[in-house]
Amino acid sequence: MKTLIFKACVLAASMFTLASCDDFLTEDPKGKLTPDNYFQNQKDLDMSVYALYSKIQGYQCNSNTMIVQCQGDDVTSTTGSNKAAYLSADAFEAPTDAKGVEATWKRLYTIIKVCNSIIDNAAKVSTSQEEIDIALGQAHYWRAYSYFGLVRVYGALPLILHNLPDNNQTPLTDVEGIYSQIVDDLTAAEACNLPAQYTGANRSIDGQNIYVSQQTVKATLAAVYMSMAGFPLDKKDYYAKAADKAEEVIVGVNNGTYPHGLLSDWRNVYNYGMNHHFETLLGIDYNASPGSWGDDDSQLSSCHQLGDLDGWGDFLAERAFWAGYPDGPRKDAVYASTLHTKTGADVDWWATVDGEPYDGNNAVVGAYRPMFVGFTVNKAASGAAERAAYDCTLPFWGGMCLDKRHQLIRYSEVICWYAESAAHAGRDLTLAKSELKKVRARACSDVSLVSEIDGMTAAELAEAACAEHGYEVAGNVLGMVTRRDDQLRTNTLKAAYDYRTGSQSTVLVRKGTLTRSSTADGTPFTYVLKEDLVLKENMPVTSAWQGDASVYHIYPPTEVEKNPNLRR
C-alpha cells in the first residue's frame, strides 16, 4: 500500500500540473506527462487510478473537510483554540475562518479533475476492455461521490466534466442539474459491471475491496435517490428507485453474491484489530506514519478525543443526542462509557471535582461531554497503538497518524436505507422489517425495541429506520451519509439550531443505575447517576435562522474572487 501511495503522489504532481497548461502551449513536451502522451498502456492506466486514490486519501486525511458536519445534532466542537470554523458550522453561521469551506471545495474538485482525465482518456489505452471498464468505473463513481458531497454542502455548483480552461467563468448548475449528473455518473459506473470482489495488491487489502465494487455503486445510488426524494428536490417517487437499489444489495448479500454482512459484535465495527472487515462496502485506506502529516496518513486519531485526553476535540458529542441514544452494545462502542484520564482514573464524563452539580467550572473533564471513540485506540506495552477493540478503562494511545480505515458506507446503513425507502414507497415491508430487526438486535439491550418493529406501520417504520441510521453513524463525520446529511434530507436541521439557541436545560439523564455491556475482560460498566444534568451552553448561538442560507455553506472566498458566478 505504501508503494501505491508513493507512486500515486509522484504521478499526481506531474500529471495534473501539466494538464492545466493553456491551449496556446503547443510545443512537444518530451519527457513530461500529459494526457496526450500518458494514457498508453495498462501501467499508465493503473497509475492514473492510483493517482485518483491518492487524492481521495487527501480529502479525508484531516478534519477540515468535515467541519460542516458540526451542523448535525450528534456532534459539536470545543471552544477556543483553532475551532472558530467548527463552531460557526455548529451555530449555522457564515464562518470567519474559511478553512473548512476552502478545503472541502478544493479537495473534492481536485478528485473531480483526476476523474475527468481518466474518463476522457481511458478508452484509448491499449489493454483489455475489462481493465478499461474498471478504471472508468472508479472515475465515474468518485466523480459522482464528489459532486454528491459538494451539492449537499454548497447547493448550486459549477459543473466541470472536462479539464478545459474556463477563465473562471463556469456558470452555476442548480441542485437538480447536479443530481442529474450524479445519477448519470453512477449509472455509467454501474454499466461497467465492476467486480464484486477484487484480488491483488492495490485493489484489495486483507480480503476486502479497496477499489469500488458493483455493490458499492448500487448502495450509493440508493443513497442518492433518497436524497433526491427529500429536501430540497422533494421527488418522492425516487424512494421507489432507492428501495430497488438497496434491495439489490441486500438480496446479493443474502444469496452470497456480495461478500458482506453484519458483524455479530458491534464493538468490532471500530475495532483497530479488525481494520478491514466485511461490513464495510466503501472505505478509504491509509498508511501509519505518526507525525508525517501526509495526505496518505489519516490524522483523525486525535480529532474526536477530548482535549483533556491529549486530543484536539474537533468533534465532540452532543449531550442531548447521547441522552436519547438507545442503551446497549452499540452505544458502548460509539461512546466511551467512562473516561480514562491521564492520571489513570476512570471517571464519568459528568463527574465533578467536588461532587456538587455541574456549575460550568467544576468538571473533572473540562469538556463535560461524552466522547466518541471510533478513532481512539489503546496504548500497547511497547507504547505503540494497540490493534484491538478499544477498552475505555485502559490507557489510550495519544499519537496522531494511524492507518485506521475510514468507513464511508457500511452494510447496516444499506439496510436502514432500504427499510426507510421501502416504507415511503408503499412496498411490502416483510423483508424491510426482517432486516432492520437484525440491525437493532445486535445494537440494543432492550429486546422490545426489536420486536416492536413487527407491528410498525409504514410511516412508523420509515421514521424508525431513519433514526436507526442516525444511531449507526453517530459521530462518524467521515461517512458518505452522516447524521447531518439525514437531517438535511429530512429538512430537520433547524431542530439542531433550535436546541443550540435554547437553554439546553431540557437534556436530562435518567436517575438510577445503568449497566453497560462488559469490557474485554468481562467486567461490566455499572454506574449511578445521582443528579439530573442542568447544562450550560459554552457558546450561545445568537444568529437568526436564515433558511437555506443557514443550511448551506458559503462559497469559498478565494473562489468567489475568481469566479463572479459564485453568488447566491
Coordinates of C-alpha atoms in Angstrom, one line a residue:
M1 CA 0.0 0.0 0.0
K2 CA 2.9 2.4 0.7
T3 CA 4.3 1.8 -2.8
L4 CA 1.0 2.5 -4.3
I5 CA 0.7 5.8 -2.5
F6 CA 4.2 6.9 -3.2
K7 CA 3.9 6.3 -6.9
A8 CA 0.4 7.9 -7.0
C9 CA 1.6 11.1 -5.4
V10 CA 4.5 11.4 -7.9
L11 CA 2.2 10.9 -10.8
A12 CA -0.4 13.2 -9.5
A13 CA 2.1 16.0 -9.0
S14 CA 3.4 15.7 -12.6
M15 CA 0.3 14.7 -14.4
F16 CA -2.2 17.3 -13.2
T17 CA 0.1 20.2 -13.1
L18 CA 0.9 19.8 -16.7
A19 CA -2.7 19.1 -17.7
S20 CA -3.7 22.6 -16.7
C21 CA -1.5 24.4 -19.2
D22 CA -3.1 26.9 -21.5
D23 CA -4.2 25.9 -25.0
F24 CA -1.5 28.0 -26.7
L25 CA 1.3 25.9 -25.4
T26 CA 1.7 23.6 -28.4
E27 CA 5.3 22.5 -28.1
D28 CA 6.1 18.8 -27.8
P29 CA 6.7 18.2 -24.1
K30 CA 9.3 15.4 -24.4
G31 CA 10.0 13.7 -21.1
K32 CA 6.9 15.1 -19.5
L33 CA 3.5 13.6 -18.8
T34 CA 0.4 14.9 -20.4
P35 CA -3.0 13.3 -21.2
D36 CA -1.9 13.1 -24.9
N37 CA 1.2 11.1 -24.3
Y38 CA 0.4 9.4 -21.0
F39 CA -2.6 7.0 -21.4
Q40 CA -0.8 4.4 -23.5
N41 CA -0.8 1.0 -21.7
Q42 CA -2.1 -0.8 -18.6
K43 CA 0.7 0.5 -16.4
D44 CA -0.3 4.1 -17.3
L45 CA -4.0 3.2 -16.6
D46 CA -3.2 1.7 -13.2
M47 CA -1.1 4.7 -12.3
S48 CA -3.9 7.1 -13.2
V49 CA -6.3 5.2 -10.9
Y50 CA -3.6 5.2 -8.1
A51 CA -3.3 9.0 -8.6
L52 CA -7.1 9.2 -8.1
Y53 CA -7.0 7.2 -4.9
S54 CA -4.1 9.4 -3.5
K55 CA -6.4 12.4 -4.0
I56 CA -9.3 10.6 -2.3
Q57 CA -6.9 10.0 0.7
G58 CA -6.1 13.6 0.8
Y59 CA -9.8 14.5 1.0
Q60 CA -10.2 13.0 4.4
C61 CA -6.7 12.9 5.9
N62 CA -7.6 15.6 8.4
S63 CA -10.7 17.1 9.8
N64 CA -11.1 20.4 7.8
T65 CA -13.3 18.8 5.1
M66 CA -15.7 17.6 7.7
I67 CA -16.3 20.8 9.6
V68 CA -19.8 21.2 8.1
Q69 CA -20.9 18.0 10.0
C70 CA -21.0 20.1 13.2
Q71 CA -24.4 21.2 12.0
G72 CA -25.8 17.7 12.8
D73 CA -27.4 17.1 16.2
D74 CA -24.9 14.3 17.0
V75 CA -21.7 16.4 17.1
T76 CA -20.4 19.7 18.3
S77 CA -16.9 21.1 18.9
T78 CA -14.9 22.6 21.6
T79 CA -14.4 26.3 22.2
G80 CA -11.2 28.3 21.8
S81 CA -8.0 27.2 20.1
N82 CA -8.5 26.9 16.3
K83 CA -12.1 25.9 16.4
A84 CA -13.8 29.0 15.1
A85 CA -14.8 27.3 11.8
Y86 CA -16.2 24.3 13.7
L87 CA -18.3 26.5 16.0
S88 CA -19.6 28.6 13.1
A89 CA -21.0 25.4 11.5
D90 CA -22.3 24.4 14.9
A91 CA -24.1 27.8 15.1
F92 CA -25.3 27.7 11.4
E93 CA -23.3 30.9 10.8
A94 CA -21.1 32.0 7.9
P95 CA -17.6 31.3 9.1
T96 CA -14.9 33.9 9.9
D97 CA -12.3 31.2 9.4
A98 CA -13.0 29.7 5.9
K99 CA -10.6 26.7 6.2
G100 CA -13.5 24.2 6.1
V101 CA -15.2 25.7 3.1
E102 CA -11.9 26.1 1.3
A103 CA -10.6 22.6 2.0
T104 CA -13.9 20.8 1.1
W105 CA -14.2 22.7 -2.2
K106 CA -10.5 22.3 -3.2
R107 CA -10.2 18.6 -2.2
L108 CA -13.4 17.4 -3.9
Y109 CA -12.8 19.4 -7.1
T110 CA -9.3 18.0 -7.2
I111 CA -10.8 14.5 -7.2
I112 CA -13.2 15.6 -10.0
K113 CA -10.2 16.8 -12.1
V114 CA -8.5 13.5 -11.9
C115 CA -11.7 11.6 -12.7
N116 CA -12.3 13.8 -15.7
S117 CA -8.8 13.0 -17.0
I118 CA -9.4 9.2 -16.7
I119 CA -12.9 9.4 -18.2
D120 CA -11.7 11.4 -21.2
N121 CA -8.6 9.2 -21.9
A122 CA -9.1 5.7 -20.6
A123 CA -10.7 4.3 -23.8
K124 CA -7.6 4.9 -25.9
V125 CA -5.3 2.8 -23.6
S126 CA -4.0 -0.4 -25.2
T127 CA -5.4 -3.0 -22.8
S128 CA -8.5 -5.2 -22.3
Q129 CA -12.0 -3.7 -22.2
E130 CA -12.4 -5.2 -18.7
E131 CA -9.5 -3.2 -17.4
I132 CA -10.7 0.0 -19.1
D133 CA -14.2 -0.6 -17.5
I134 CA -12.6 -1.0 -14.1
A135 CA -10.8 2.3 -14.5
L136 CA -13.8 4.1 -15.9
G137 CA -16.0 2.7 -13.1
Q138 CA -13.7 4.1 -10.5
A139 CA -13.6 7.5 -12.2
H140 CA -17.3 7.8 -12.8
Y141 CA -18.0 6.7 -9.2
W142 CA -15.7 9.1 -7.5
R143 CA -16.8 12.0 -9.7
A144 CA -20.4 11.2 -8.6
Y145 CA -19.3 10.9 -5.0
S146 CA -17.5 14.2 -5.1
Y147 CA -20.5 16.1 -6.6
F148 CA -22.7 14.3 -4.1
G149 CA -20.6 15.7 -1.3
L150 CA -20.4 19.2 -2.8
V151 CA -24.1 19.7 -3.6
R152 CA -25.1 18.9 0.0
V153 CA -22.7 21.4 1.3
Y154 CA -22.9 24.3 -1.1
G155 CA -26.1 23.8 -3.2
A156 CA -25.7 25.0 -6.8
L157 CA -22.2 24.4 -8.3
P158 CA -20.0 24.9 -11.3
L159 CA -20.4 21.6 -13.2
I160 CA -17.0 20.7 -14.7
L161 CA -16.8 17.5 -16.7
H162 CA -13.7 18.1 -18.8
N163 CA -10.3 19.7 -17.8
L164 CA -10.5 22.7 -20.2
P165 CA -9.6 26.3 -19.4
D166 CA -12.7 28.2 -18.5
N167 CA -11.2 31.5 -17.3
N168 CA -13.1 31.0 -14.1
Q169 CA -16.4 31.7 -15.9
T170 CA -18.2 28.4 -15.5
P171 CA -21.8 29.2 -14.5
L172 CA -23.7 27.6 -11.7
T173 CA -25.7 24.4 -12.3
D174 CA -28.7 24.2 -10.0
V175 CA -29.1 21.4 -7.4
E176 CA -31.4 19.3 -9.7
G177 CA -28.9 19.5 -12.5
I178 CA -26.0 18.4 -10.3
Y179 CA -28.1 15.5 -9.0
S180 CA -28.9 14.5 -12.6
Q181 CA -25.1 14.4 -13.4
I182 CA -24.5 12.3 -10.2
V183 CA -27.1 9.8 -11.3
D184 CA -25.6 9.7 -14.8
D185 CA -22.1 9.0 -13.5
L186 CA -23.3 6.3 -11.1
T187 CA -25.4 4.7 -13.9
A188 CA -22.2 4.7 -16.1
A189 CA -20.2 3.2 -13.2
E190 CA -22.9 0.5 -12.8
A191 CA -22.8 -0.3 -16.5
C192 CA -19.1 -1.0 -16.2
N193 CA -20.0 -4.3 -14.4
L194 CA -17.3 -3.8 -11.7
P195 CA -16.2 -6.9 -9.8
A196 CA -18.0 -7.7 -6.5
Q197 CA -14.6 -8.9 -5.1
Y198 CA -11.2 -7.7 -6.1
T199 CA -8.0 -9.6 -5.6
G200 CA -4.4 -8.5 -5.9
A201 CA -2.3 -5.7 -4.5
N202 CA -3.7 -2.2 -4.5
R203 CA -7.2 -3.3 -5.4
S204 CA -7.9 -5.2 -2.2
I205 CA -6.4 -5.4 1.3
D206 CA -6.8 -8.2 3.9
G207 CA -9.5 -9.7 1.6
Q208 CA -11.6 -6.5 1.5
N209 CA -12.0 -4.2 -1.5
I210 CA -10.0 -1.0 -1.9
Y211 CA -11.5 -0.3 -5.4
V212 CA -15.2 0.5 -5.8
S213 CA -17.3 -2.6 -6.4
Q214 CA -20.6 -3.1 -8.1
Q215 CA -22.5 -3.4 -4.8
T216 CA -21.0 -0.1 -3.6
V217 CA -22.3 1.6 -6.8
K218 CA -25.8 0.2 -6.1
A219 CA -25.7 1.3 -2.5
T220 CA -24.6 4.8 -3.4
L221 CA -27.4 5.1 -6.0
A222 CA -29.9 4.2 -3.2
A223 CA -28.5 6.9 -1.0
V224 CA -28.5 9.5 -3.9
Y225 CA -32.1 8.6 -4.8
M226 CA -33.1 9.1 -1.1
S227 CA -31.5 12.5 -1.1
M228 CA -33.4 13.4 -4.3
A229 CA -36.7 12.3 -2.6
G230 CA -36.1 14.7 0.3
F231 CA -35.0 18.3 0.7
P232 CA -34.6 20.3 -1.4
L233 CA -35.9 18.5 -4.6
D234 CA -38.7 16.6 -2.8
K235 CA -39.0 14.0 -5.6
K236 CA -41.0 11.5 -3.5
D237 CA -41.2 8.9 -6.4
Y238 CA -37.4 8.5 -6.0
Y239 CA -37.9 6.5 -2.8
A240 CA -39.0 3.6 -5.0
K241 CA -35.8 3.9 -7.0
A242 CA -33.8 3.9 -3.8
A243 CA -35.6 0.8 -2.5
D244 CA -34.9 -1.1 -5.7
K245 CA -31.1 -0.4 -5.5
A246 CA -30.8 -1.1 -1.8
E247 CA -32.8 -4.3 -2.2
E248 CA -30.4 -5.5 -4.9
V249 CA -27.6 -5.2 -2.4
I250 CA -29.5 -7.0 0.4
V251 CA -30.6 -9.8 -1.9
G252 CA -27.0 -10.1 -3.2
V253 CA -25.7 -10.4 0.4
N254 CA -28.3 -12.9 1.4
N255 CA -27.6 -15.2 -1.6
G256 CA -23.8 -14.9 -1.3
T257 CA -23.2 -12.8 -4.4
Y258 CA -21.8 -9.9 -2.3
P259 CA -19.3 -10.7 0.4
H260 CA -20.8 -8.5 3.1
G261 CA -23.0 -8.8 6.2
L262 CA -23.4 -7.5 9.8
L263 CA -20.7 -8.1 12.3
S264 CA -22.1 -10.1 15.2
D265 CA -20.4 -7.8 17.9
W266 CA -20.9 -4.1 17.4
R267 CA -17.5 -3.4 19.2
N268 CA -15.8 -4.8 16.1
V269 CA -17.2 -2.1 13.8
Y270 CA -14.4 0.3 15.0
N271 CA -12.0 -2.4 16.2
Y272 CA -8.5 -1.4 15.1
G273 CA -7.6 -5.1 15.3
M274 CA -10.2 -5.8 12.6
N275 CA -9.3 -2.8 10.4
H276 CA -10.7 -4.4 7.3
H277 CA -13.9 -6.2 7.9
F278 CA -16.8 -7.4 5.6
E279 CA -19.4 -5.0 6.9
T280 CA -17.7 -2.1 5.1
L281 CA -18.8 -1.6 1.5
L282 CA -16.7 1.5 0.9
G283 CA -13.6 2.5 2.8
I284 CA -10.5 4.8 2.5
D285 CA -7.2 3.2 3.4
Y286 CA -4.2 5.0 4.8
N287 CA -0.6 4.4 5.9
A288 CA 0.6 4.6 9.5
S289 CA 3.4 7.2 9.8
P290 CA 3.0 9.0 13.1
G291 CA 3.9 12.7 12.8
S292 CA 4.1 12.6 9.0
W293 CA 1.1 14.9 8.3
G294 CA 0.9 13.5 4.8
D295 CA -2.2 13.1 2.7
D296 CA -1.6 9.4 2.8
D297 CA -1.7 9.2 6.6
S298 CA -5.0 9.7 8.5
Q299 CA -4.8 12.3 11.2
L300 CA -8.2 11.6 12.7
S301 CA -7.0 9.7 15.8
S302 CA -6.8 12.9 17.7
C303 CA -9.8 14.7 16.3
H304 CA -12.5 13.0 18.4
Q305 CA -10.7 12.8 21.7
L306 CA -11.4 15.4 24.4
G307 CA -8.7 18.0 25.0
D308 CA -8.1 16.7 28.5
L309 CA -7.1 13.4 26.9
D310 CA -4.5 14.7 24.5
G311 CA -6.9 15.2 21.7
W312 CA -7.9 18.1 19.6
G313 CA -11.6 18.0 20.4
D314 CA -12.6 18.8 16.8
F315 CA -15.8 16.7 17.0
L316 CA -17.4 16.2 20.4
A317 CA -20.6 14.5 21.3
E318 CA -23.9 16.4 21.7
R319 CA -25.3 15.6 25.2
A320 CA -28.9 15.6 24.0
F321 CA -28.2 13.0 21.3
W322 CA -26.2 10.9 23.7
A323 CA -29.0 11.0 26.3
G324 CA -31.6 9.7 23.8
Y325 CA -29.3 7.1 22.3
P326 CA -30.6 3.5 23.0
D327 CA -28.6 1.6 25.6
G328 CA -26.7 -1.4 24.5
P329 CA -23.5 -2.7 22.8
R330 CA -23.7 -0.1 20.1
K331 CA -23.8 2.9 22.5
D332 CA -20.9 1.4 24.4
A333 CA -18.9 1.1 21.2
V334 CA -19.7 4.5 19.8
Y335 CA -19.2 6.4 23.1
A336 CA -16.7 5.9 25.9
S337 CA -18.7 4.5 28.9
T338 CA -16.1 6.1 31.2
L339 CA -13.1 8.4 30.5
H340 CA -9.7 7.1 31.4
T341 CA -7.8 10.2 32.4
K342 CA -4.1 10.8 32.2
T343 CA -3.8 10.2 36.0
G344 CA -5.1 6.7 35.4
A345 CA -8.6 7.3 36.9
D346 CA -11.8 6.1 35.3
V347 CA -14.4 8.9 35.6
D348 CA -17.9 9.6 34.3
W349 CA -18.0 12.4 31.8
W350 CA -20.3 14.4 34.1
A351 CA -18.1 13.9 37.2
T352 CA -17.3 17.0 39.2
V353 CA -14.3 17.6 41.4
D354 CA -16.4 18.5 44.4
G355 CA -19.3 16.1 43.9
E356 CA -21.7 19.0 43.5
P357 CA -23.9 19.6 40.5
Y358 CA -22.1 21.0 37.5
D359 CA -21.7 24.8 37.6
G360 CA -19.6 25.3 34.4
N361 CA -16.3 25.3 36.3
N362 CA -16.1 22.1 38.4
A363 CA -16.0 19.4 35.8
V364 CA -13.3 16.7 36.2
V365 CA -13.1 16.6 32.4
G366 CA -13.3 20.1 31.1
A367 CA -15.4 19.5 28.0
Y368 CA -18.1 17.9 30.2
R369 CA -19.3 15.8 27.3
P370 CA -19.4 12.2 26.2
M371 CA -16.6 11.1 23.9
F372 CA -16.8 9.4 20.6
V373 CA -14.2 6.6 20.3
G374 CA -14.4 5.5 16.7
F375 CA -10.8 6.6 16.2
T376 CA -9.5 6.2 19.7
V377 CA -7.1 3.2 20.3
N378 CA -5.4 1.9 23.4
K379 CA -1.6 2.0 24.0
A380 CA 0.3 -1.3 23.9
A381 CA 3.1 -2.1 26.3
S382 CA 5.5 -1.1 23.7
G383 CA 4.0 2.4 23.5
A384 CA 2.5 1.8 20.0
A385 CA -1.1 1.8 19.1
E386 CA -2.9 -1.4 20.2
R387 CA -4.5 -3.3 17.3
A388 CA -7.6 -4.4 19.3
A389 CA -11.1 -3.2 20.2
Y390 CA -10.9 0.0 22.3
D391 CA -11.3 -0.5 26.0
C392 CA -12.1 2.8 27.7
T393 CA -10.7 1.5 31.1
L394 CA -7.2 1.1 29.7
P395 CA -4.6 3.7 28.8
F396 CA -5.2 5.3 25.4
W397 CA -2.7 6.0 22.7
G398 CA -2.1 9.7 22.3
G399 CA -0.5 9.7 18.9
M400 CA -1.8 11.3 15.7
C401 CA -1.5 9.4 12.4
L402 CA -3.0 6.0 12.0
D403 CA -3.8 3.6 9.2
K404 CA -7.2 3.2 10.7
R405 CA -9.7 2.7 7.9
H406 CA -12.3 5.4 7.2
Q407 CA -15.6 3.7 6.8
L408 CA -17.8 5.6 4.3
I409 CA -20.6 3.0 3.7
R410 CA -21.4 0.0 5.9
Y411 CA -23.9 -2.7 5.2
S412 CA -26.0 -1.8 8.2
E413 CA -26.7 1.6 6.5
V414 CA -27.9 -0.1 3.3
I415 CA -30.5 -2.0 5.5
C416 CA -31.6 1.3 7.1
W417 CA -31.9 2.9 3.7
Y418 CA -33.9 0.0 2.3
A419 CA -36.3 0.0 5.3
E420 CA -37.0 3.7 5.1
S421 CA -37.3 4.0 1.3
A422 CA -39.5 0.8 1.0
A423 CA -41.8 2.2 3.7
H424 CA -42.1 5.6 1.9
A425 CA -42.6 3.8 -1.4
G426 CA -45.5 1.7 -0.2
R427 CA -43.7 -1.6 -0.7
D428 CA -44.4 -4.9 1.0
L429 CA -42.4 -4.5 4.3
T430 CA -41.7 -8.1 5.2
L431 CA -38.0 -8.0 4.1
A432 CA -37.5 -4.5 5.4
K433 CA -38.7 -5.3 8.9
S434 CA -36.8 -8.6 9.0
E435 CA -33.5 -6.9 8.1
L436 CA -34.0 -3.8 10.3
K437 CA -34.6 -6.2 13.3
K438 CA -31.1 -7.6 12.7
V439 CA -29.6 -4.1 13.0
R440 CA -31.4 -3.4 16.3
A441 CA -30.9 -6.9 17.7
R442 CA -27.1 -6.5 17.8
A443 CA -27.3 -2.9 19.0
C444 CA -29.9 -2.6 21.7
S445 CA -30.2 -4.1 25.2
D446 CA -33.9 -3.7 25.3
V447 CA -35.3 -6.6 23.2
S448 CA -38.7 -4.9 23.0
L449 CA -37.1 -2.4 20.6
V450 CA -36.5 -5.3 18.2
S451 CA -40.0 -6.9 18.5
E452 CA -41.8 -3.6 18.1
I453 CA -40.7 -3.4 14.5
D454 CA -43.2 -6.2 13.5
G455 CA -46.2 -4.0 14.4
M456 CA -45.0 -0.8 12.8
T457 CA -47.0 1.0 10.2
A458 CA -45.2 2.2 7.1
A459 CA -44.9 5.7 8.4
E460 CA -43.5 4.4 11.8
L461 CA -41.0 2.1 10.0
A462 CA -39.7 5.0 7.9
E463 CA -39.2 7.2 10.9
A464 CA -37.6 4.3 12.9
A465 CA -35.2 3.4 10.0
C466 CA -34.1 7.0 9.6
A467 CA -33.4 7.3 13.4
E468 CA -31.6 3.9 13.3
H469 CA -29.3 5.1 10.6
G470 CA -28.5 8.2 12.7
Y471 CA -27.5 5.9 15.6
E472 CA -25.4 3.7 13.3
V473 CA -23.4 6.7 12.0
A474 CA -23.3 8.9 15.1
G475 CA -20.0 10.7 15.3
N476 CA -18.8 9.2 12.1
V477 CA -18.3 12.5 10.3
L478 CA -16.3 10.6 7.7
G479 CA -19.3 8.7 6.3
M480 CA -20.9 9.3 2.9
V481 CA -24.2 9.9 4.6
T482 CA -23.8 11.4 8.0
R483 CA -26.4 12.4 10.6
R484 CA -26.1 15.9 9.3
D485 CA -26.9 14.6 5.8
D486 CA -30.0 12.7 7.1
Q487 CA -31.2 16.0 8.7
L488 CA -30.6 17.9 5.5
R489 CA -32.6 15.4 3.5
T490 CA -35.5 15.4 6.0
N491 CA -35.3 19.2 6.4
T492 CA -34.9 18.9 10.2
L493 CA -31.6 20.8 10.7
K494 CA -33.5 23.7 12.2
A495 CA -34.2 21.4 15.2
A496 CA -30.5 21.3 15.9
Y497 CA -30.4 25.1 15.6
D498 CA -33.4 25.5 17.9
Y499 CA -31.7 23.3 20.5
R500 CA -28.5 25.3 20.4
T501 CA -30.2 28.6 20.6
G502 CA -32.3 27.4 23.6
S503 CA -31.3 26.9 27.2
Q504 CA -30.3 23.2 26.7
S505 CA -31.7 22.6 30.1
T506 CA -34.1 20.0 28.8
V507 CA -31.3 17.5 28.5
L508 CA -31.9 15.1 31.4
V509 CA -30.1 11.9 32.1
R510 CA -32.2 9.3 33.9
K511 CA -31.6 8.8 37.6
G512 CA -30.8 5.3 38.7
T513 CA -28.3 2.5 37.9
L514 CA -27.4 1.7 34.4
T515 CA -25.4 -1.4 33.5
R516 CA -23.3 -1.2 30.3
S517 CA -22.0 -4.1 28.2
S518 CA -18.8 -5.6 29.5
T519 CA -15.2 -4.8 28.8
A520 CA -12.9 -7.2 27.1
D521 CA -12.2 -9.0 30.5
G522 CA -15.9 -9.3 31.2
T523 CA -16.2 -6.6 33.8
P524 CA -19.5 -4.7 33.4
F525 CA -19.9 -1.0 33.4
T526 CA -22.2 0.0 36.3
Y527 CA -22.7 3.5 37.5
V528 CA -25.3 5.5 39.3
L529 CA -26.5 8.9 38.1
K530 CA -27.2 10.9 41.3
E531 CA -28.4 14.1 39.7
D532 CA -30.2 15.2 36.6
L533 CA -28.0 17.3 34.5
V534 CA -28.5 21.0 34.2
L535 CA -26.4 22.0 31.3
K536 CA -25.0 25.4 30.5
E537 CA -24.1 26.2 26.9
N538 CA -20.5 27.1 26.3
M539 CA -21.1 29.4 23.4
P540 CA -24.7 30.6 23.0
V541 CA -25.9 30.8 19.4
T542 CA -27.4 34.2 18.7
S543 CA -27.7 34.4 14.9
A544 CA -31.1 34.3 13.4
W545 CA -32.2 31.3 11.3
Q546 CA -32.0 32.2 7.6
G547 CA -33.4 29.1 5.9
D548 CA -31.3 27.8 3.1
A549 CA -28.6 30.4 3.8
S550 CA -28.2 28.8 7.2
V551 CA -28.1 25.2 5.9
Y552 CA -25.6 25.6 3.0
H553 CA -22.0 26.7 3.4
I554 CA -20.8 29.9 1.8
Y555 CA -18.8 29.5 -1.3
P556 CA -15.0 29.7 -0.6
P557 CA -14.0 33.4 -0.6
T558 CA -10.9 32.6 -2.7
E559 CA -13.1 31.0 -5.4
V560 CA -15.7 33.9 -5.3
E561 CA -12.9 36.3 -6.0
K562 CA -12.0 34.4 -9.2
N563 CA -15.5 33.4 -10.4
P564 CA -18.2 36.1 -10.4
N565 CA -20.9 33.4 -10.9
L566 CA -20.4 32.2 -7.4
R567 CA -23.2 34.3 -6.0
R568 CA -26.4 33.2 -4.3

